[in-house]
CSV table of C-alpha atoms in Angstrom, one decimal:
chain,number,residue,atom,x,y,z
A,1,UNK,CA,7.3,43.0,-14.2
A,2,UNK,CA,3.8,43.2,-12.7
A,3,UNK,CA,4.7,40.6,-10.1
A,4,UNK,CA,7.8,42.6,-9.2
A,5,UNK,CA,5.7,45.7,-8.8
A,6,UNK,CA,3.2,43.9,-6.6
A,7,UNK,CA,5.9,42.4,-4.4
A,8,UNK,CA,7.8,45.6,-4.0
A,9,UNK,CA,4.7,47.4,-2.8
A,10,UNK,CA,4.1,44.9,0.0
A,11,UNK,CA,7.2,45.6,2.2
A,12,UNK,CA,6.6,49.4,2.3
A,13,UNK,CA,2.9,48.7,3.2
A,14,UNK,CA,3.9,46.5,6.1
A,15,UNK,CA,5.9,49.3,7.7
A,16,UNK,CA,3.1,51.8,7.4
A,17,UNK,CA,-0.3,50.3,7.2
A,18,UNK,CA,-2.1,53.6,7.8
A,19,UNK,CA,-0.7,55.3,4.7
A,20,UNK,CA,-3.7,55.5,2.3
A,21,UNK,CA,-1.5,56.2,-0.7
A,22,UNK,CA,0.6,53.1,-0.1
A,23,UNK,CA,-2.5,51.0,0.5
A,24,UNK,CA,-4.0,52.2,-2.8
A,25,UNK,CA,-0.8,51.6,-4.7
A,26,UNK,CA,-0.6,48.0,-3.3
A,27,UNK,CA,-4.2,47.3,-4.2
A,28,UNK,CA,-3.7,48.7,-7.7
A,29,UNK,CA,-0.5,46.6,-8.3
A,30,UNK,CA,-2.3,43.5,-7.0
A,31,UNK,CA,-5.3,44.1,-9.2
A,32,UNK,CA,-3.2,44.7,-12.3
A,33,UNK,CA,-1.1,41.6,-11.7
A,34,UNK,CA,-4.0,39.1,-11.3
A,35,UNK,CA,-6.1,40.8,-14.1
A,36,UNK,CA,-3.1,40.3,-16.4
A,37,UNK,CA,-3.0,36.6,-15.5
A,38,UNK,CA,-6.7,36.1,-16.3
A,39,UNK,CA,-6.4,38.0,-19.5
A,40,UNK,CA,-3.3,36.0,-20.6
A,41,UNK,CA,-5.1,32.7,-19.8
A,42,UNK,CA,-8.2,33.8,-21.8
A,43,UNK,CA,-6.2,34.9,-24.8
A,44,UNK,CA,-4.1,31.7,-24.8
A,45,UNK,CA,-7.2,29.6,-24.5
A,46,UNK,CA,-8.8,31.3,-27.5
A,47,UNK,CA,-5.7,31.0,-29.6
A,48,UNK,CA,-5.4,27.3,-28.7
A,49,UNK,CA,-9.0,26.6,-29.7
A,50,UNK,CA,-8.7,28.5,-32.9
A,51,UNK,CA,-5.7,26.4,-34.0
A,52,UNK,CA,-7.1,23.1,-32.6
A,53,UNK,CA,-6.4,20.0,-34.7
A,54,UNK,CA,-8.0,16.5,-34.7
A,55,UNK,CA,-5.5,15.5,-32.1
A,56,UNK,CA,-5.5,18.5,-29.8
A,57,UNK,CA,-9.3,18.9,-29.7
A,58,UNK,CA,-9.5,16.1,-27.1
A,59,UNK,CA,-7.0,18.0,-24.9
A,60,UNK,CA,-9.3,21.1,-25.3
A,61,UNK,CA,-12.2,18.9,-24.2
A,62,UNK,CA,-10.4,17.8,-21.0
A,63,UNK,CA,-9.5,21.4,-20.2
A,64,UNK,CA,-13.1,22.6,-20.7
A,65,UNK,CA,-14.8,19.7,-18.8
A,66,UNK,CA,-12.1,19.4,-16.1
A,67,UNK,CA,-11.6,16.5,-13.8
A,68,UNK,CA,-14.9,14.7,-12.7
A,69,UNK,CA,-15.7,15.3,-9.1
A,70,UNK,CA,-15.3,12.4,-6.6
A,71,UNK,CA,-18.5,10.4,-6.3
A,72,UNK,CA,-20.0,10.0,-2.9
A,73,UNK,CA,-21.0,6.4,-2.0
A,74,UNK,CA,-24.8,6.0,-1.7
A,75,UNK,CA,-26.0,2.6,-0.6
A,76,UNK,CA,-29.6,1.6,-0.3
A,77,UNK,CA,-30.7,1.4,3.3
A,78,UNK,CA,-27.6,3.3,4.6
A,79,UNK,CA,-29.0,6.5,6.1
A,80,UNK,CA,-26.2,7.4,8.5
A,81,UNK,CA,-22.4,7.7,8.0
A,82,UNK,CA,-21.9,4.6,10.3
A,83,UNK,CA,-24.4,2.5,8.3
A,84,UNK,CA,-22.7,3.5,5.1
A,85,UNK,CA,-19.3,2.7,6.6
A,86,UNK,CA,-20.5,-0.7,7.7
A,87,UNK,CA,-21.9,-1.5,4.3
A,88,UNK,CA,-18.6,-0.7,2.6
A,89,UNK,CA,-16.6,-2.7,5.1
A,90,UNK,CA,-18.8,-5.7,4.7
A,91,UNK,CA,-18.3,-5.6,0.9
A,92,UNK,CA,-14.5,-4.9,0.9
A,93,UNK,CA,-13.7,-7.2,3.8
A,94,UNK,CA,-16.3,-9.9,3.9
A,95,UNK,CA,-16.3,-12.4,6.8
A,96,UNK,CA,-16.7,-12.0,10.5
A,97,UNK,CA,-13.5,-10.7,12.0
A,98,UNK,CA,-12.5,-12.5,15.3
A,99,UNK,CA,-12.4,-10.5,18.4
A,100,UNK,CA,-9.2,-9.6,20.2
A,101,UNK,CA,-7.6,-12.4,22.1
A,102,UNK,CA,-6.2,-12.1,25.6
A,103,UNK,CA,-2.9,-13.9,25.6
A,104,UNK,CA,0.1,-14.0,27.9
A,105,UNK,CA,3.2,-13.4,25.8
A,106,UNK,CA,6.4,-15.1,26.7
A,107,UNK,CA,9.8,-14.7,25.0
A,108,UNK,CA,11.1,-17.5,22.8
A,109,UNK,CA,14.3,-18.9,24.1
A,110,UNK,CA,15.6,-19.9,20.6
A,111,UNK,CA,14.7,-16.6,19.0
A,112,UNK,CA,17.4,-15.0,16.9
A,113,UNK,CA,18.2,-11.5,18.3
A,114,UNK,CA,17.4,-8.6,16.1
A,115,UNK,CA,20.5,-6.9,14.7
A,116,UNK,CA,21.0,-3.3,13.6
A,117,UNK,CA,22.2,-4.5,10.2
A,118,UNK,CA,18.7,-6.1,9.5
A,119,UNK,CA,17.0,-2.8,10.2
A,120,UNK,CA,19.5,-1.1,7.9
A,121,UNK,CA,18.7,-3.4,5.1
A,122,UNK,CA,15.0,-3.1,5.6
A,123,UNK,CA,15.2,0.7,5.6
A,124,UNK,CA,17.2,0.7,2.4
A,125,UNK,CA,14.4,-1.2,0.6
A,126,UNK,CA,11.8,1.3,1.7
A,127,UNK,CA,10.3,3.6,-0.9
A,128,UNK,CA,10.5,7.3,-0.3
A,129,UNK,CA,7.3,7.9,-2.2
A,130,UNK,CA,5.3,5.3,-0.4
A,131,UNK,CA,2.1,6.8,1.1
A,132,UNK,CA,1.9,6.6,4.9
A,133,UNK,CA,-1.0,5.0,6.7
A,134,UNK,CA,-2.7,6.1,9.9
A,135,UNK,CA,0.6,7.1,11.5
A,136,UNK,CA,1.0,9.8,8.8
A,137,UNK,CA,4.8,9.3,9.0
A,138,UNK,CA,6.6,8.9,5.7
A,139,UNK,CA,9.5,6.6,5.3
A,140,UNK,CA,11.9,9.5,5.0
A,141,UNK,CA,11.3,10.3,8.7
A,142,UNK,CA,12.2,6.8,9.9
A,143,UNK,CA,15.3,6.8,7.6
A,144,UNK,CA,16.4,10.0,9.3
A,145,UNK,CA,15.7,8.7,12.8
A,146,UNK,CA,17.7,5.6,12.0
A,147,UNK,CA,20.6,7.7,10.7
A,148,UNK,CA,20.6,10.0,13.7
A,149,UNK,CA,19.9,7.5,16.5
A,150,UNK,CA,20.0,3.8,15.2
A,151,UNK,CA,19.2,2.4,18.6
A,152,UNK,CA,15.6,3.8,18.7
A,153,UNK,CA,14.1,1.5,16.1
A,154,UNK,CA,16.2,-1.4,17.3
A,155,UNK,CA,14.9,-0.9,20.9
A,156,UNK,CA,11.3,-0.7,19.7
A,157,UNK,CA,11.3,-3.8,17.4
A,158,UNK,CA,13.6,-6.1,19.4
A,159,UNK,CA,10.9,-7.1,22.0
A,160,UNK,CA,8.4,-7.7,19.2
A,161,UNK,CA,10.8,-10.2,17.5
A,162,UNK,CA,11.6,-11.9,20.8
A,163,UNK,CA,8.0,-12.3,21.8
A,164,UNK,CA,6.8,-13.2,18.3
A,165,UNK,CA,4.1,-10.5,18.4
A,166,UNK,CA,2.7,-7.8,16.2
A,167,UNK,CA,0.9,-5.2,18.3
A,168,UNK,CA,-2.6,-3.9,17.6
A,169,UNK,CA,-1.3,-0.3,17.1
A,170,UNK,CA,0.7,-1.5,14.1
A,171,UNK,CA,-2.2,-3.4,12.6
A,172,UNK,CA,-4.3,-0.3,11.8
A,173,UNK,CA,-4.8,0.7,8.2
A,174,UNK,CA,-6.5,3.5,6.1
A,175,UNK,CA,-8.7,2.4,3.3
A,176,UNK,CA,-9.0,5.1,0.6
A,177,UNK,CA,-12.3,4.5,-1.3
A,178,UNK,CA,-12.2,5.5,-4.9
A,179,UNK,CA,-14.9,5.4,-7.5
A,180,UNK,CA,-14.5,3.3,-10.7
A,181,UNK,CA,-14.9,5.5,-13.8
A,182,UNK,CA,-17.6,4.7,-16.3
A,183,UNK,CA,-20.0,3.0,-14.1
A,184,UNK,CA,-23.7,3.5,-14.9
A,185,UNK,CA,-24.7,3.7,-11.2
A,186,UNK,CA,-22.8,4.4,-8.0
A,187,UNK,CA,-25.3,3.0,-5.5
A,188,UNK,CA,-23.4,-0.2,-5.1
A,189,UNK,CA,-20.1,-0.9,-3.3
A,190,UNK,CA,-18.9,-2.8,-6.4
A,191,UNK,CA,-18.8,0.6,-8.2
A,192,UNK,CA,-15.9,1.6,-5.9
A,193,UNK,CA,-12.5,0.2,-5.0
A,194,UNK,CA,-10.4,0.6,-1.9
A,195,UNK,CA,-6.6,1.2,-1.6
A,196,UNK,CA,-5.3,0.2,1.8
A,197,UNK,CA,-2.4,2.2,3.2
A,198,UNK,CA,-0.4,0.4,5.9
A,199,UNK,CA,1.7,2.0,8.6
A,200,UNK,CA,5.3,2.7,7.5
A,201,UNK,CA,6.9,1.7,10.8
A,202,UNK,CA,5.1,-1.6,10.7
A,203,UNK,CA,6.6,-2.3,7.2
A,204,UNK,CA,10.1,-2.2,8.7
A,205,UNK,CA,9.3,-5.2,10.9
A,206,UNK,CA,7.4,-6.9,8.0
A,207,UNK,CA,10.5,-6.6,5.7
A,208,UNK,CA,12.7,-8.1,8.4
A,209,UNK,CA,10.3,-11.0,8.9
A,210,UNK,CA,10.1,-11.4,5.1
A,211,UNK,CA,13.9,-11.8,5.0
A,212,UNK,CA,13.8,-14.3,7.9
A,213,UNK,CA,11.1,-16.4,6.3
A,214,UNK,CA,12.8,-16.3,2.9
A,215,UNK,CA,15.9,-17.9,4.5
A,216,UNK,CA,14.2,-20.7,6.3
A,217,UNK,CA,11.3,-21.5,3.8
A,218,UNK,CA,13.4,-23.4,1.2
A,219,UNK,CA,15.1,-25.5,3.9
A,220,UNK,CA,11.8,-26.4,5.6
A,221,UNK,CA,10.2,-27.4,2.4
A,222,UNK,CA,7.2,-24.9,2.6
A,223,UNK,CA,7.8,-23.6,-0.9
A,224,UNK,CA,7.5,-25.2,-4.3
A,225,UNK,CA,11.0,-26.1,-5.4
A,226,UNK,CA,10.5,-24.2,-8.7
A,227,UNK,CA,9.1,-21.1,-7.0
A,228,UNK,CA,10.1,-17.9,-8.9
A,229,UNK,CA,9.1,-14.5,-7.6
A,230,UNK,CA,8.6,-13.3,-4.0
A,231,UNK,CA,12.1,-14.5,-3.3
A,232,UNK,CA,15.4,-12.7,-3.5
A,233,UNK,CA,17.3,-13.4,-6.7
A,234,UNK,CA,14.4,-15.2,-8.4
A,235,UNK,CA,11.8,-13.4,-10.6
A,236,UNK,CA,9.3,-14.0,-13.4
A,237,UNK,CA,12.2,-13.7,-15.9
A,238,UNK,CA,13.7,-16.8,-14.4
A,239,UNK,CA,10.5,-18.6,-14.7
A,240,UNK,CA,10.1,-17.6,-18.4
A,241,UNK,CA,13.7,-18.5,-19.2
A,242,UNK,CA,13.3,-22.0,-17.5
A,243,UNK,CA,10.0,-22.6,-19.4
A,244,UNK,CA,11.6,-21.6,-22.7
A,245,UNK,CA,14.6,-23.9,-22.0
A,246,UNK,CA,12.4,-26.9,-21.2
A,247,UNK,CA,10.2,-26.4,-24.2
A,248,UNK,CA,13.2,-26.2,-26.6
A,249,UNK,CA,14.9,-29.2,-25.0
A,250,UNK,CA,11.8,-31.4,-25.4
A,251,UNK,CA,11.2,-30.2,-29.0
A,252,UNK,CA,14.7,-31.1,-29.9
A,253,UNK,CA,14.0,-34.6,-28.7
A,254,UNK,CA,11.0,-34.7,-31.0
A,255,UNK,CA,8.5,-34.6,-28.1
A,256,UNK,CA,5.2,-32.7,-28.2
A,257,UNK,CA,5.0,-29.9,-25.7
A,258,UNK,CA,2.0,-28.1,-24.1
A,259,UNK,CA,1.8,-25.4,-21.5
A,260,UNK,CA,-1.0,-24.8,-19.1
A,261,UNK,CA,-1.1,-21.4,-17.2
A,262,UNK,CA,-3.3,-20.9,-14.1
A,263,UNK,CA,-4.1,-17.8,-12.1
A,264,UNK,CA,-5.6,-17.6,-8.6
A,265,UNK,CA,-8.2,-14.8,-8.4
A,266,UNK,CA,-8.2,-12.8,-5.2
A,267,UNK,CA,-5.3,-14.7,-3.8
A,268,UNK,CA,-4.4,-12.5,-0.9
A,269,UNK,CA,-8.1,-12.4,0.2
A,270,UNK,CA,-8.4,-16.1,0.5
A,271,UNK,CA,-5.4,-17.0,2.6
A,272,UNK,CA,-6.6,-18.7,5.8
A,273,UNK,CA,-4.3,-17.7,8.6
A,274,UNK,CA,-5.1,-20.7,10.8
A,275,UNK,CA,-4.3,-23.2,8.0
A,276,UNK,CA,-1.2,-21.3,7.1
A,277,UNK,CA,0.1,-21.4,10.6
A,278,UNK,CA,-0.7,-25.1,11.0
A,279,UNK,CA,1.3,-25.7,7.8
A,280,UNK,CA,4.3,-23.7,9.0
A,281,UNK,CA,4.2,-25.5,12.3
A,282,UNK,CA,4.0,-29.0,10.6
A,283,UNK,CA,7.1,-28.1,8.5
A,284,UNK,CA,9.0,-27.2,11.7
A,285,UNK,CA,9.4,-23.5,10.9
A,286,UNK,CA,10.8,-21.7,13.9
A,287,UNK,CA,8.1,-21.2,16.5
A,288,UNK,CA,8.7,-17.4,16.9
A,289,UNK,CA,8.1,-16.9,13.2
A,290,UNK,CA,4.9,-18.9,13.4
A,291,UNK,CA,3.8,-16.9,16.4
A,292,UNK,CA,4.5,-13.6,14.7
A,293,UNK,CA,2.7,-14.7,11.5
A,294,UNK,CA,-0.4,-15.6,13.5
A,295,UNK,CA,-0.3,-12.3,15.4
A,296,UNK,CA,0.3,-10.3,12.2
A,297,UNK,CA,-2.7,-11.8,10.4
A,298,UNK,CA,-5.2,-11.5,13.2
A,299,UNK,CA,-7.1,-8.7,14.9
A,300,UNK,CA,-6.6,-6.1,12.1
A,301,UNK,CA,-8.6,-2.9,11.9
A,302,UNK,CA,-9.2,-0.4,9.0
A,303,UNK,CA,-10.6,3.1,8.7
A,304,UNK,CA,-12.3,3.9,5.5
A,305,UNK,CA,-11.7,7.4,4.1
A,306,UNK,CA,-14.0,9.1,1.6
A,307,UNK,CA,-16.1,12.3,1.5
A,308,UNK,CA,-18.3,12.3,4.5
A,309,UNK,CA,-16.8,9.1,6.0
A,310,UNK,CA,-17.2,8.3,9.7
A,311,UNK,CA,-13.4,7.9,10.1
A,312,UNK,CA,-13.6,5.2,12.7
A,313,UNK,CA,-11.4,2.1,13.0
A,314,UNK,CA,-13.4,-1.1,12.7
A,315,UNK,CA,-12.3,-4.7,13.0
A,316,UNK,CA,-12.0,-6.3,9.5
A,317,UNK,CA,-11.4,-9.8,8.2
A,318,UNK,CA,-8.2,-9.3,6.2
A,319,UNK,CA,-6.4,-12.5,5.2
A,320,UNK,CA,-3.0,-11.2,4.0
A,321,UNK,CA,-3.0,-7.4,3.8
A,322,UNK,CA,-2.3,-6.0,0.3
A,323,UNK,CA,0.7,-3.8,0.2
A,324,UNK,CA,2.6,-5.6,3.0
A,325,UNK,CA,6.2,-6.6,2.1
A,326,UNK,CA,5.6,-10.1,3.6
A,327,UNK,CA,2.2,-10.8,2.1
A,328,UNK,CA,3.5,-12.2,-1.3
A,329,UNK,CA,5.8,-14.7,0.5
A,330,UNK,CA,3.0,-15.8,2.8
A,331,UNK,CA,0.7,-16.3,-0.2
A,332,UNK,CA,3.1,-18.5,-2.2
A,333,UNK,CA,3.8,-20.6,1.0
A,334,UNK,CA,0.0,-21.0,1.4
A,335,UNK,CA,-0.5,-22.2,-2.2
A,336,UNK,CA,2.6,-24.3,-2.4
A,337,UNK,CA,0.5,-27.4,-1.7
A,338,UNK,CA,-1.4,-26.8,-5.0
A,339,UNK,CA,1.7,-27.6,-7.1
A,340,UNK,CA,2.0,-31.3,-7.8
A,341,UNK,CA,4.7,-33.0,-9.7
A,342,UNK,CA,3.8,-33.9,-13.3
A,343,UNK,CA,5.4,-36.9,-15.0
A,344,UNK,CA,7.7,-35.8,-17.8
A,345,UNK,CA,6.8,-32.2,-17.0
A,346,UNK,CA,7.7,-29.2,-14.9
A,347,UNK,CA,5.6,-27.1,-12.5
A,348,UNK,CA,6.7,-23.5,-12.2
A,349,UNK,CA,5.2,-21.1,-9.7
């Protein structure tokens, strides 16, 4: 009722701003409305605390304390925003990034032309809630563009496919620096973590390349024959079902069975692009796919975002970018050589 009274006083005030009685009436209605809100909140809070139980007291504590403020990175020896930015970049993306290479691009004669259906499938797998990168363009925009004028995305991506190139403008990323809760000190980069946001338009091409690599990888022998995950139609459920079947089969034959599980720490951060491309070339993967992979993994830049950041793009040494649709497949191709055949055993990946 108070809100209705406040809203009804505004239109009449807009028609005659010089009427002192209307102005006083609008101010009184506004004051009564917001004071009632504060009074209701205060009374509700007092009632909630008075009836607090052993379970709800922690909710009351969260409300009273509130969300902790974002911590500002403070590194020893970093006196300017640029020095702080460099210190964080050196920690999150170690290694010396190579400088841009001047190359003359030529189209590949045997390159398969990009089709509109491939773009449609790539767009269908895009998440509407995925956060955009430096382009600040959500997936919903590209989905609408493709629905209204399908030729636009096709005309933009077709030359990149034909020339086996990923342009510098699509290799920019935003790195959101977040503090890790519960750390005793926040004067070290290890007390923070970074979430990298890639450009949504770039992910369309990356999904297309992921589909193309998935089709040729098994035939070229660049994947472990028992690879589950990062491939269409095969997941971790298939791996667990296969493992269970093998264990039960051997146990029924009165054999002793043991299982060894290994995990690769920081897998994406340790993929060497040069070795990966040499491996793809040796397995006779299509040259335009090898060229695009080399271009995609090189000359990447990132802009760190945090309170007081310099907001400048700097070259970084990123092996396979986290969050890219094609990175999981490139990683399992890279580590496929680690899987060796075991006599009277099975190697699952």
